[in-house]
Amino acid sequence: MRQVKSEVLFNRKVISGCFVMGLYCPEIARSAEPGQFVHLRVEDREEPLLRRPFSIYRVENEKIEILYKVVGRGTKILSRKRRGEKIDLLGPLGKGFKIDSTVKRLILVAGGVGVAPLYFLTSRWAIAKMREVIVFLGAESKERLLCEEEFKGLGTKVKVATENGSRGFKGLISDLFAKWLSSGQLLSESLICACGPLPMLRKIASLSKRSKAVCYVSLEQRMGCGIGACRGCIIRGKNGYLRVCKDGPVFNAQDIDWNWMP
Ligand SMILES: Cc1cc2nc3c(=O)[nH]c(=O)nc-3n(C[C@H](O)[C@H](O)[C@H](O)COP(=O)(O)OP(=O)(O)OC[C@H]3O[C@@H](n4cnc5c(N)ncnc54)[C@H](O)[C@@H]3O)c2cc1C
């Protein structure tokens, strides 16, 4: 884990309220693994005091990128950063996706900005090893879909659901995933990985369990220190408490006590 003053290389809007920021940080770029995150101070001033966590979305040479949605004070400040400004970064943090060599096929389920760690996973792991990847992408509408072309560009099969039906299946991505599972297309040697809003993850975890498939989820719990000290991001696992920042953010879905989650 490194703490660096990283230079903003670009910060561009990709859809309304969502941005991709490129950061120059060779030390972090070199060691980042899919599913890990960076914890960044959006201001050098005292406020906002706490760092904000973001999944690593892309890594290219000495640069990392994050894909973020503006939801509050910190992300609003972030969205105003300009090329050349410096941001204090901690990273790479947390445990990412651990995928063993028996896995032949990845089934990815992403809701909204949950695409970020899954895109990094696809670009780094699956494509390099020539594995098959099927991506389920969900959003409110076609205008809010993220990374569809990018995933296609990596040679994956992409299935889309929008809540208003403006593109692909009409409904939630978890409903499309359930429909696909019930048609018996889940083959052995597949691994399911999901990232998105908690209700979506809960549903994907339960569907995967019913299909006896292994499922990893990447959680986006609010957190404090990001390094396992403050225990601000604790959740209940099947065998005791888990720190999302240090024991995760990627967990086997069956290790989580979903009844306890908010
Ligand atoms: C490991 C990890 C990876 C993440 N990766 C990404 C990513 O790739 N892209 C991205 O856009 N976001 C990601 N997040 C969420 C991101 O950290 C928060 O959206 C951000 O910290 C909000 O900061 P803020 O100051 O703008 O919002 P605040 O002003 O702190 O809060 C504004 C509103 O957003 C809600 N909120 C804040 N944080 C979260 C959260 N973690 N989950 C749900 N609701 C929240 C608050 O309850 C409040 O309603 C990730 C979180 C974690 C823990």
CSV table of N, CA and C in Angstrom, one decimal, residues 42-168:
chain,number,residue,atom,x,y,z
A,42,VAL,N,-10.3,14.2,-1.2
A,42,VAL,CA,-10.8,15.1,-2.3
A,42,VAL,C,-10.3,16.5,-2.1
A,43,GLU,N,-9.9,16.9,-0.9
A,43,GLU,CA,-9.4,18.2,-0.6
A,43,GLU,C,-8.2,18.1,0.3
A,44,ASP,N,-7.3,19.1,0.3
A,44,ASP,CA,-6.2,19.1,1.2
A,44,ASP,C,-6.6,19.8,2.5
A,45,ARG,N,-7.8,20.5,2.5
A,45,ARG,CA,-8.3,21.1,3.7
A,45,ARG,C,-8.8,20.1,4.7
A,46,GLU,N,-9.3,20.6,5.9
A,46,GLU,CA,-9.8,19.6,6.9
A,46,GLU,C,-11.1,19.0,6.5
A,47,GLU,N,-11.9,19.7,5.7
A,47,GLU,CA,-13.2,19.2,5.3
A,47,GLU,C,-13.2,19.0,3.8
A,48,PRO,N,-13.8,17.9,3.3
A,48,PRO,CA,-14.3,16.8,4.1
A,48,PRO,C,-13.1,16.0,4.6
A,49,LEU,N,-13.2,15.6,5.8
A,49,LEU,CA,-12.0,14.9,6.5
A,49,LEU,C,-11.7,13.5,6.0
A,50,LEU,N,-12.8,12.8,5.9
A,50,LEU,CA,-12.6,11.4,5.5
A,50,LEU,C,-12.3,11.2,4.0
A,51,ARG,N,-11.4,10.2,3.8
A,51,ARG,CA,-11.1,9.8,2.4
A,51,ARG,C,-12.4,9.2,1.8
A,52,ARG,N,-12.4,9.1,0.4
A,52,ARG,CA,-13.5,8.5,-0.3
A,52,ARG,C,-12.9,7.3,-1.1
A,53,PRO,N,-13.6,6.1,-1.0
A,53,PRO,CA,-13.1,4.9,-1.7
A,53,PRO,C,-13.7,4.8,-3.1
A,54,PHE,N,-12.8,4.4,-4.0
A,54,PHE,CA,-13.3,4.1,-5.4
A,54,PHE,C,-12.5,2.9,-6.0
A,55,SER,N,-13.3,2.1,-6.6
A,55,SER,CA,-12.7,0.9,-7.2
A,55,SER,C,-11.8,1.3,-8.4
A,56,ILE,N,-10.7,0.6,-8.6
A,56,ILE,CA,-9.8,0.8,-9.7
A,56,ILE,C,-10.5,0.3,-11.0
A,57,TYR,N,-10.7,1.1,-11.9
A,57,TYR,CA,-11.5,0.8,-13.1
A,57,TYR,C,-10.7,0.4,-14.3
A,58,ARG,N,-9.5,1.1,-14.5
A,58,ARG,CA,-8.6,0.7,-15.5
A,58,ARG,C,-7.2,1.0,-15.1
A,59,VAL,N,-6.3,0.2,-15.6
A,59,VAL,CA,-4.8,0.5,-15.3
A,59,VAL,C,-4.1,0.5,-16.7
A,60,GLU,N,-3.4,1.5,-16.9
A,60,GLU,CA,-2.6,1.5,-18.2
A,60,GLU,C,-1.2,2.1,-17.9
A,61,ASN,N,-0.2,1.3,-18.1
A,61,ASN,CA,1.1,1.8,-17.8
A,61,ASN,C,1.2,2.4,-16.4
A,62,GLU,N,1.4,3.8,-16.4
A,62,GLU,CA,1.6,4.4,-15.0
A,62,GLU,C,0.4,5.1,-14.5
A,63,LYS,N,-0.7,4.8,-15.2
A,63,LYS,CA,-1.9,5.6,-14.9
A,63,LYS,C,-3.0,4.6,-14.4
A,64,ILE,N,-3.8,5.1,-13.4
A,64,ILE,CA,-5.0,4.4,-13.1
A,64,ILE,C,-6.2,5.3,-13.4
A,65,GLU,N,-7.4,4.6,-13.6
A,65,GLU,CA,-8.6,5.4,-13.8
A,65,GLU,C,-9.7,5.0,-12.8
A,66,ILE,N,-10.5,5.9,-12.4
A,66,ILE,CA,-11.6,5.6,-11.5
A,66,ILE,C,-12.9,6.1,-12.3
A,67,LEU,N,-14.0,5.4,-12.1
A,67,LEU,CA,-15.3,5.8,-12.7
A,67,LEU,C,-16.2,6.1,-11.6
A,68,TYR,N,-16.7,7.3,-11.5
A,68,TYR,CA,-17.5,7.6,-10.3
A,68,TYR,C,-18.7,8.4,-10.6
A,69,LYS,N,-19.7,8.2,-9.7
A,69,LYS,CA,-20.9,8.9,-9.8
A,69,LYS,C,-21.0,10.0,-8.7
A,70,VAL,N,-21.5,11.2,-9.1
A,70,VAL,CA,-21.6,12.3,-8.1
A,70,VAL,C,-22.9,12.0,-7.2
A,71,VAL,N,-22.6,11.8,-5.9
A,71,VAL,CA,-23.8,11.5,-5.0
A,71,VAL,C,-23.8,12.5,-3.9
A,72,GLY,N,-22.7,13.2,-3.6
A,72,GLY,CA,-22.7,14.0,-2.4
A,72,GLY,C,-21.5,15.0,-2.5
A,73,ARG,N,-21.1,15.5,-1.3
A,73,ARG,CA,-20.1,16.5,-1.2
A,73,ARG,C,-18.8,16.2,-1.8
A,74,GLY,N,-18.2,15.0,-1.4
A,74,GLY,CA,-16.9,14.6,-1.9
A,74,GLY,C,-16.8,14.4,-3.4
A,75,THR,N,-17.8,13.7,-3.9
A,75,THR,CA,-17.8,13.4,-5.4
A,75,THR,C,-18.1,14.7,-6.2
A,76,LYS,N,-18.8,15.6,-5.6
A,76,LYS,CA,-19.0,16.9,-6.3
A,76,LYS,C,-17.7,17.6,-6.4
A,77,ILE,N,-16.9,17.7,-5.3
A,77,ILE,CA,-15.6,18.3,-5.3
A,77,ILE,C,-14.7,17.6,-6.3
A,78,LEU,N,-14.8,16.3,-6.3
A,78,LEU,CA,-13.9,15.5,-7.3
A,78,LEU,C,-14.3,15.9,-8.7
A,79,SER,N,-15.5,16.1,-9.0
A,79,SER,CA,-16.0,16.3,-10.4
A,79,SER,C,-15.4,17.7,-10.9
A,80,ARG,N,-15.0,18.5,-10.0
A,80,ARG,CA,-14.5,19.9,-10.4
A,80,ARG,C,-13.0,19.9,-10.6
A,81,LYS,N,-12.3,18.8,-10.3
A,81,LYS,CA,-10.9,18.7,-10.4
A,81,LYS,C,-10.4,18.9,-11.9
A,82,ARG,N,-9.3,19.6,-12.1
A,82,ARG,CA,-8.8,19.8,-13.4
A,82,ARG,C,-7.5,19.1,-13.6
A,83,ARG,N,-7.2,18.9,-14.9
A,83,ARG,CA,-5.9,18.4,-15.2
A,83,ARG,C,-4.7,19.1,-14.5
A,84,GLY,N,-3.8,18.4,-14.0
A,84,GLY,CA,-2.6,19.1,-13.3
A,84,GLY,C,-2.8,19.2,-11.8
A,85,GLU,N,-4.0,19.1,-11.3
A,85,GLU,CA,-4.2,19.2,-9.8
A,85,GLU,C,-3.7,17.9,-9.2
A,86,LYS,N,-3.4,18.0,-7.9
A,86,LYS,CA,-2.9,16.9,-7.2
A,86,LYS,C,-3.9,16.3,-6.2
A,87,ILE,N,-3.9,15.0,-6.1
A,87,ILE,CA,-4.9,14.4,-5.1
A,87,ILE,C,-4.1,13.4,-4.3
A,88,ASP,N,-4.3,13.4,-3.0
A,88,ASP,CA,-3.6,12.4,-2.1
A,88,ASP,C,-4.4,11.1,-2.2
A,89,LEU,N,-3.6,10.1,-2.5
A,89,LEU,CA,-4.2,8.7,-2.8
A,89,LEU,C,-3.6,7.7,-1.9
A,90,LEU,N,-4.3,6.8,-1.3
A,90,LEU,CA,-3.8,5.6,-0.6
A,90,LEU,C,-4.3,4.4,-1.5
A,91,GLY,N,-3.3,3.5,-1.7
A,91,GLY,CA,-3.8,2.3,-2.5
A,91,GLY,C,-2.6,1.5,-3.0
A,92,PRO,N,-2.8,0.4,-3.7
A,92,PRO,CA,-4.1,-0.2,-3.8
A,92,PRO,C,-4.5,-0.9,-2.5
A,93,LEU,N,-5.8,-0.8,-2.1
A,93,LEU,CA,-6.3,-1.3,-0.9
A,93,LEU,C,-7.2,-2.5,-1.1
A,94,GLY,N,-7.3,-3.3,0.0
A,94,GLY,CA,-8.3,-4.4,0.0
A,94,GLY,C,-7.9,-5.6,-0.7
A,95,LYS,N,-8.8,-6.6,-0.6
A,95,LYS,CA,-8.6,-7.9,-1.3
A,95,LYS,C,-9.5,-7.9,-2.5
A,96,GLY,N,-9.0,-8.2,-3.7
A,96,GLY,CA,-9.7,-8.2,-4.9
A,96,GLY,C,-10.3,-9.6,-5.2
A,97,PHE,N,-10.5,-9.8,-6.5
A,97,PHE,CA,-11.1,-11.1,-7.0
A,97,PHE,C,-9.9,-12.2,-7.1
A,98,LYS,N,-10.2,-13.3,-6.4
A,98,LYS,CA,-9.2,-14.4,-6.5
A,98,LYS,C,-9.8,-15.5,-7.3
A,99,ILE,N,-9.3,-15.7,-8.5
A,99,ILE,CA,-10.0,-16.6,-9.4
A,99,ILE,C,-9.0,-17.8,-9.7
A,100,ASP,N,-9.4,-19.0,-9.4
A,100,ASP,CA,-8.5,-20.1,-9.6
A,100,ASP,C,-8.5,-20.6,-11.0
A,101,SER,N,-7.6,-21.4,-11.3
A,101,SER,CA,-7.4,-21.8,-12.7
A,101,SER,C,-8.4,-22.7,-13.3
A,102,THR,N,-9.3,-23.3,-12.4
A,102,THR,CA,-10.4,-24.2,-12.9
A,102,THR,C,-11.5,-23.4,-13.5
A,103,VAL,N,-11.6,-22.1,-13.2
A,103,VAL,CA,-12.7,-21.3,-13.8
A,103,VAL,C,-12.4,-21.0,-15.3
A,104,LYS,N,-13.5,-21.4,-16.1
A,104,LYS,CA,-13.3,-21.2,-17.5
A,104,LYS,C,-14.2,-20.1,-18.0
A,105,ARG,N,-15.1,-19.7,-17.2
A,105,ARG,CA,-16.1,-18.7,-17.7
A,105,ARG,C,-16.5,-17.7,-16.6
A,106,LEU,N,-16.5,-16.5,-16.9
A,106,LEU,CA,-16.9,-15.5,-15.9
A,106,LEU,C,-18.3,-14.9,-16.3
A,107,ILE,N,-19.2,-14.9,-15.3
A,107,ILE,CA,-20.5,-14.3,-15.5
A,107,ILE,C,-20.5,-13.0,-14.6
A,108,LEU,N,-20.5,-11.9,-15.2
A,108,LEU,CA,-20.4,-10.6,-14.5
A,108,LEU,C,-21.7,-9.9,-14.4
A,109,VAL,N,-22.1,-9.4,-13.3
A,109,VAL,CA,-23.4,-8.7,-13.1
A,109,VAL,C,-23.1,-7.3,-12.5
A,110,ALA,N,-23.4,-6.3,-13.3
A,110,ALA,CA,-23.0,-4.9,-12.9
A,110,ALA,C,-24.2,-4.0,-12.9
A,111,GLY,N,-24.4,-3.3,-11.8
A,111,GLY,CA,-25.4,-2.3,-11.7
A,111,GLY,C,-24.8,-0.9,-11.6
A,112,GLY,N,-25.1,0.0,-12.5
A,112,GLY,CA,-24.6,1.4,-12.5
A,112,GLY,C,-23.1,1.4,-12.5
A,113,VAL,N,-22.5,2.2,-11.5
A,113,VAL,CA,-21.0,2.3,-11.5
A,113,VAL,C,-20.4,1.1,-11.0
A,114,GLY,N,-21.1,0.1,-10.6
A,114,GLY,CA,-20.6,-1.2,-10.2
A,114,GLY,C,-19.8,-1.9,-11.4
A,115,VAL,N,-19.9,-1.3,-12.6
A,115,VAL,CA,-19.1,-1.9,-13.7
A,115,VAL,C,-17.6,-1.7,-13.4
A,116,ALA,N,-17.2,-0.7,-12.6
A,116,ALA,CA,-15.8,-0.3,-12.5
A,116,ALA,C,-14.9,-1.5,-12.2
A,117,PRO,N,-15.0,-2.2,-11.1
A,117,PRO,CA,-14.1,-3.3,-10.8
A,117,PRO,C,-14.2,-4.5,-11.7
A,118,LEU,N,-15.4,-4.6,-12.3
A,118,LEU,CA,-15.7,-5.8,-13.2
A,118,LEU,C,-15.0,-5.5,-14.6
A,119,TYR,N,-14.9,-4.3,-14.9
A,119,TYR,CA,-14.2,-4.0,-16.2
A,119,TYR,C,-12.7,-4.2,-16.0
A,120,PHE,N,-12.2,-3.8,-14.9
A,120,PHE,CA,-10.8,-4.1,-14.7
A,120,PHE,C,-10.5,-5.6,-14.6
A,121,LEU,N,-11.4,-6.3,-14.0
A,121,LEU,CA,-11.3,-7.8,-13.9
A,121,LEU,C,-11.3,-8.4,-15.3
A,122,THR,N,-12.2,-7.9,-16.2
A,122,THR,CA,-12.3,-8.5,-17.5
A,122,THR,C,-11.0,-8.1,-18.3
A,123,SER,N,-10.6,-6.9,-18.2
A,123,SER,CA,-9.4,-6.5,-19.1
A,123,SER,C,-8.1,-7.2,-18.6
A,124,ARG,N,-8.0,-7.4,-17.3
A,124,ARG,CA,-6.8,-8.0,-16.8
A,124,ARG,C,-6.7,-9.5,-16.8
A,125,TRP,N,-7.8,-10.1,-16.3
A,125,TRP,CA,-7.7,-11.5,-16.1
A,125,TRP,C,-8.3,-12.3,-17.2
A,126,ALA,N,-9.6,-12.0,-17.5
A,126,ALA,CA,-10.3,-12.9,-18.4
A,126,ALA,C,-9.7,-12.9,-19.8
A,127,ILE,N,-9.5,-11.7,-20.3
A,127,ILE,CA,-9.0,-11.6,-21.7
A,127,ILE,C,-7.6,-12.1,-21.9
A,128,ALA,N,-6.8,-11.8,-20.9
A,128,ALA,CA,-5.4,-12.3,-21.0
A,128,ALA,C,-5.4,-13.8,-21.0
A,129,LYS,N,-6.3,-14.5,-20.4
A,129,LYS,CA,-6.3,-15.9,-20.3
A,129,LYS,C,-7.3,-16.5,-21.3
A,130,MET,N,-7.8,-15.7,-22.2
A,130,MET,CA,-8.8,-16.2,-23.3
A,130,MET,C,-10.0,-16.9,-22.7
A,131,ARG,N,-10.4,-16.5,-21.6
A,131,ARG,CA,-11.7,-17.1,-21.0
A,131,ARG,C,-12.9,-16.4,-21.6
A,132,GLU,N,-14.0,-17.2,-21.5
A,132,GLU,CA,-15.3,-16.6,-22.0
A,132,GLU,C,-15.8,-15.7,-20.9
A,133,VAL,N,-16.4,-14.5,-21.3
A,133,VAL,CA,-17.0,-13.6,-20.3
A,133,VAL,C,-18.4,-13.2,-20.8
A,134,ILE,N,-19.4,-13.4,-19.9
A,134,ILE,CA,-20.7,-12.9,-20.2
A,134,ILE,C,-21.0,-11.8,-19.2
A,135,VAL,N,-21.4,-10.6,-19.7
A,135,VAL,CA,-21.6,-9.4,-18.9
A,135,VAL,C,-23.1,-9.0,-18.9
A,136,PHE,N,-23.7,-9.0,-17.7
A,136,PHE,CA,-25.0,-8.4,-17.5
A,136,PHE,C,-24.9,-7.0,-17.0
A,137,LEU,N,-25.4,-6.1,-17.9
A,137,LEU,CA,-25.3,-4.6,-17.5
A,137,LEU,C,-26.6,-4.0,-17.3
A,138,GLY,N,-26.8,-3.4,-16.1
A,138,GLY,CA,-28.1,-2.8,-15.8
A,138,GLY,C,-28.0,-1.3,-15.5
A,139,ALA,N,-29.0,-0.6,-15.9
A,139,ALA,CA,-29.1,0.8,-15.6
A,139,ALA,C,-30.6,1.3,-15.7
A,140,GLU,N,-30.8,2.5,-15.3
A,140,GLU,CA,-32.2,3.0,-15.3
A,140,GLU,C,-32.7,3.1,-16.7
A,141,SER,N,-31.9,3.6,-17.6
A,141,SER,CA,-32.3,3.9,-19.0
A,141,SER,C,-31.1,3.7,-19.9
A,142,LYS,N,-31.3,3.7,-21.2
A,142,LYS,CA,-30.2,3.5,-22.1
A,142,LYS,C,-29.2,4.7,-22.0
A,143,GLU,N,-29.6,5.9,-21.6
A,143,GLU,CA,-28.7,7.0,-21.5
A,143,GLU,C,-27.7,6.8,-20.3
A,144,ARG,N,-28.1,5.9,-19.3
A,144,ARG,CA,-27.3,5.8,-18.1
A,144,ARG,C,-26.5,4.5,-18.1
A,145,LEU,N,-26.5,3.8,-19.3
A,145,LEU,CA,-25.7,2.5,-19.4
A,145,LEU,C,-24.3,2.9,-19.4
A,146,LEU,N,-23.4,2.2,-18.7
A,146,LEU,CA,-22.0,2.4,-18.7
A,146,LEU,C,-21.2,1.3,-19.3
A,147,CYS,N,-20.3,1.6,-20.1
A,147,CYS,CA,-19.2,0.6,-20.6
A,147,CYS,C,-19.7,-0.5,-21.5
A,148,GLU,N,-20.9,-0.3,-22.1
A,148,GLU,CA,-21.4,-1.4,-23.0
A,148,GLU,C,-20.4,-1.6,-24.1
A,149,GLU,N,-20.0,-0.5,-24.8
A,149,GLU,CA,-19.1,-0.7,-25.9
A,149,GLU,C,-17.7,-1.1,-25.5
A,150,GLU,N,-17.3,-0.7,-24.3
A,150,GLU,CA,-15.9,-1.0,-23.8
A,150,GLU,C,-15.9,-2.5,-23.5
A,151,PHE,N,-17.0,-3.1,-22.9
A,151,PHE,CA,-17.0,-4.5,-22.7
A,151,PHE,C,-17.0,-5.3,-24.0
A,152,LYS,N,-17.8,-4.8,-24.9
A,152,LYS,CA,-17.9,-5.5,-26.3
A,152,LYS,C,-16.5,-5.4,-26.9
A,153,GLY,N,-15.8,-4.3,-26.7
A,153,GLY,CA,-14.5,-4.1,-27.3
A,153,GLY,C,-13.5,-5.2,-26.8
A,154,LEU,N,-13.8,-5.7,-25.6
A,154,LEU,CA,-12.9,-6.8,-25.0
A,154,LEU,C,-13.4,-8.1,-25.4
A,155,GLY,N,-14.3,-8.2,-26.3
A,155,GLY,CA,-14.8,-9.5,-26.9
A,155,GLY,C,-15.8,-10.3,-26.0
A,156,THR,N,-16.4,-9.6,-25.0
A,156,THR,CA,-17.4,-10.2,-24.1
A,156,THR,C,-18.8,-10.2,-24.8
A,157,LYS,N,-19.6,-11.1,-24.2
A,157,LYS,CA,-21.0,-11.1,-24.6
A,157,LYS,C,-21.7,-10.2,-23.6
A,158,VAL,N,-22.5,-9.2,-24.1
A,158,VAL,CA,-23.1,-8.3,-23.2
A,158,VAL,C,-24.6,-8.4,-23.3
A,159,LYS,N,-25.2,-8.5,-22.1
A,159,LYS,CA,-26.7,-8.6,-22.0
A,159,LYS,C,-27.1,-7.4,-21.2
A,160,VAL,N,-28.1,-6.6,-21.7
A,160,VAL,CA,-28.5,-5.3,-21.1
A,160,VAL,C,-29.9,-5.4,-20.6
A,161,ALA,N,-30.1,-4.7,-19.4
A,161,ALA,CA,-31.4,-4.5,-18.9
A,161,ALA,C,-31.5,-3.0,-18.5
A,162,THR,N,-32.7,-2.4,-18.9
A,162,THR,CA,-32.9,-1.0,-18.4
A,162,THR,C,-34.3,-1.0,-17.7
A,163,GLU,N,-34.3,-0.2,-16.7
A,163,GLU,CA,-35.6,-0.2,-15.9
A,163,GLU,C,-36.8,0.3,-16.7
A,164,ASN,N,-36.5,1.3,-17.6
A,164,ASN,CA,-37.6,1.8,-18.3
A,164,ASN,C,-37.8,1.1,-19.7
A,165,GLY,N,-37.0,0.2,-20.0
A,165,GLY,CA,-37.1,-0.6,-21.2
A,165,GLY,C,-36.6,0.1,-22.4
A,166,SER,N,-35.8,1.2,-22.3
A,166,SER,CA,-35.4,1.9,-23.4
A,166,SER,C,-34.3,1.1,-24.2
A,167,ARG,N,-33.7,0.1,-23.5
A,167,ARG,CA,-32.7,-0.7,-24.2
A,167,ARG,C,-32.7,-2.1,-23.6
A,168,GLY,N,-32.7,-3.1,-24.4
A,168,GLY,CA,-32.6,-4.5,-23.9
A,168,GLY,C,-33.8,-4.9,-23.1
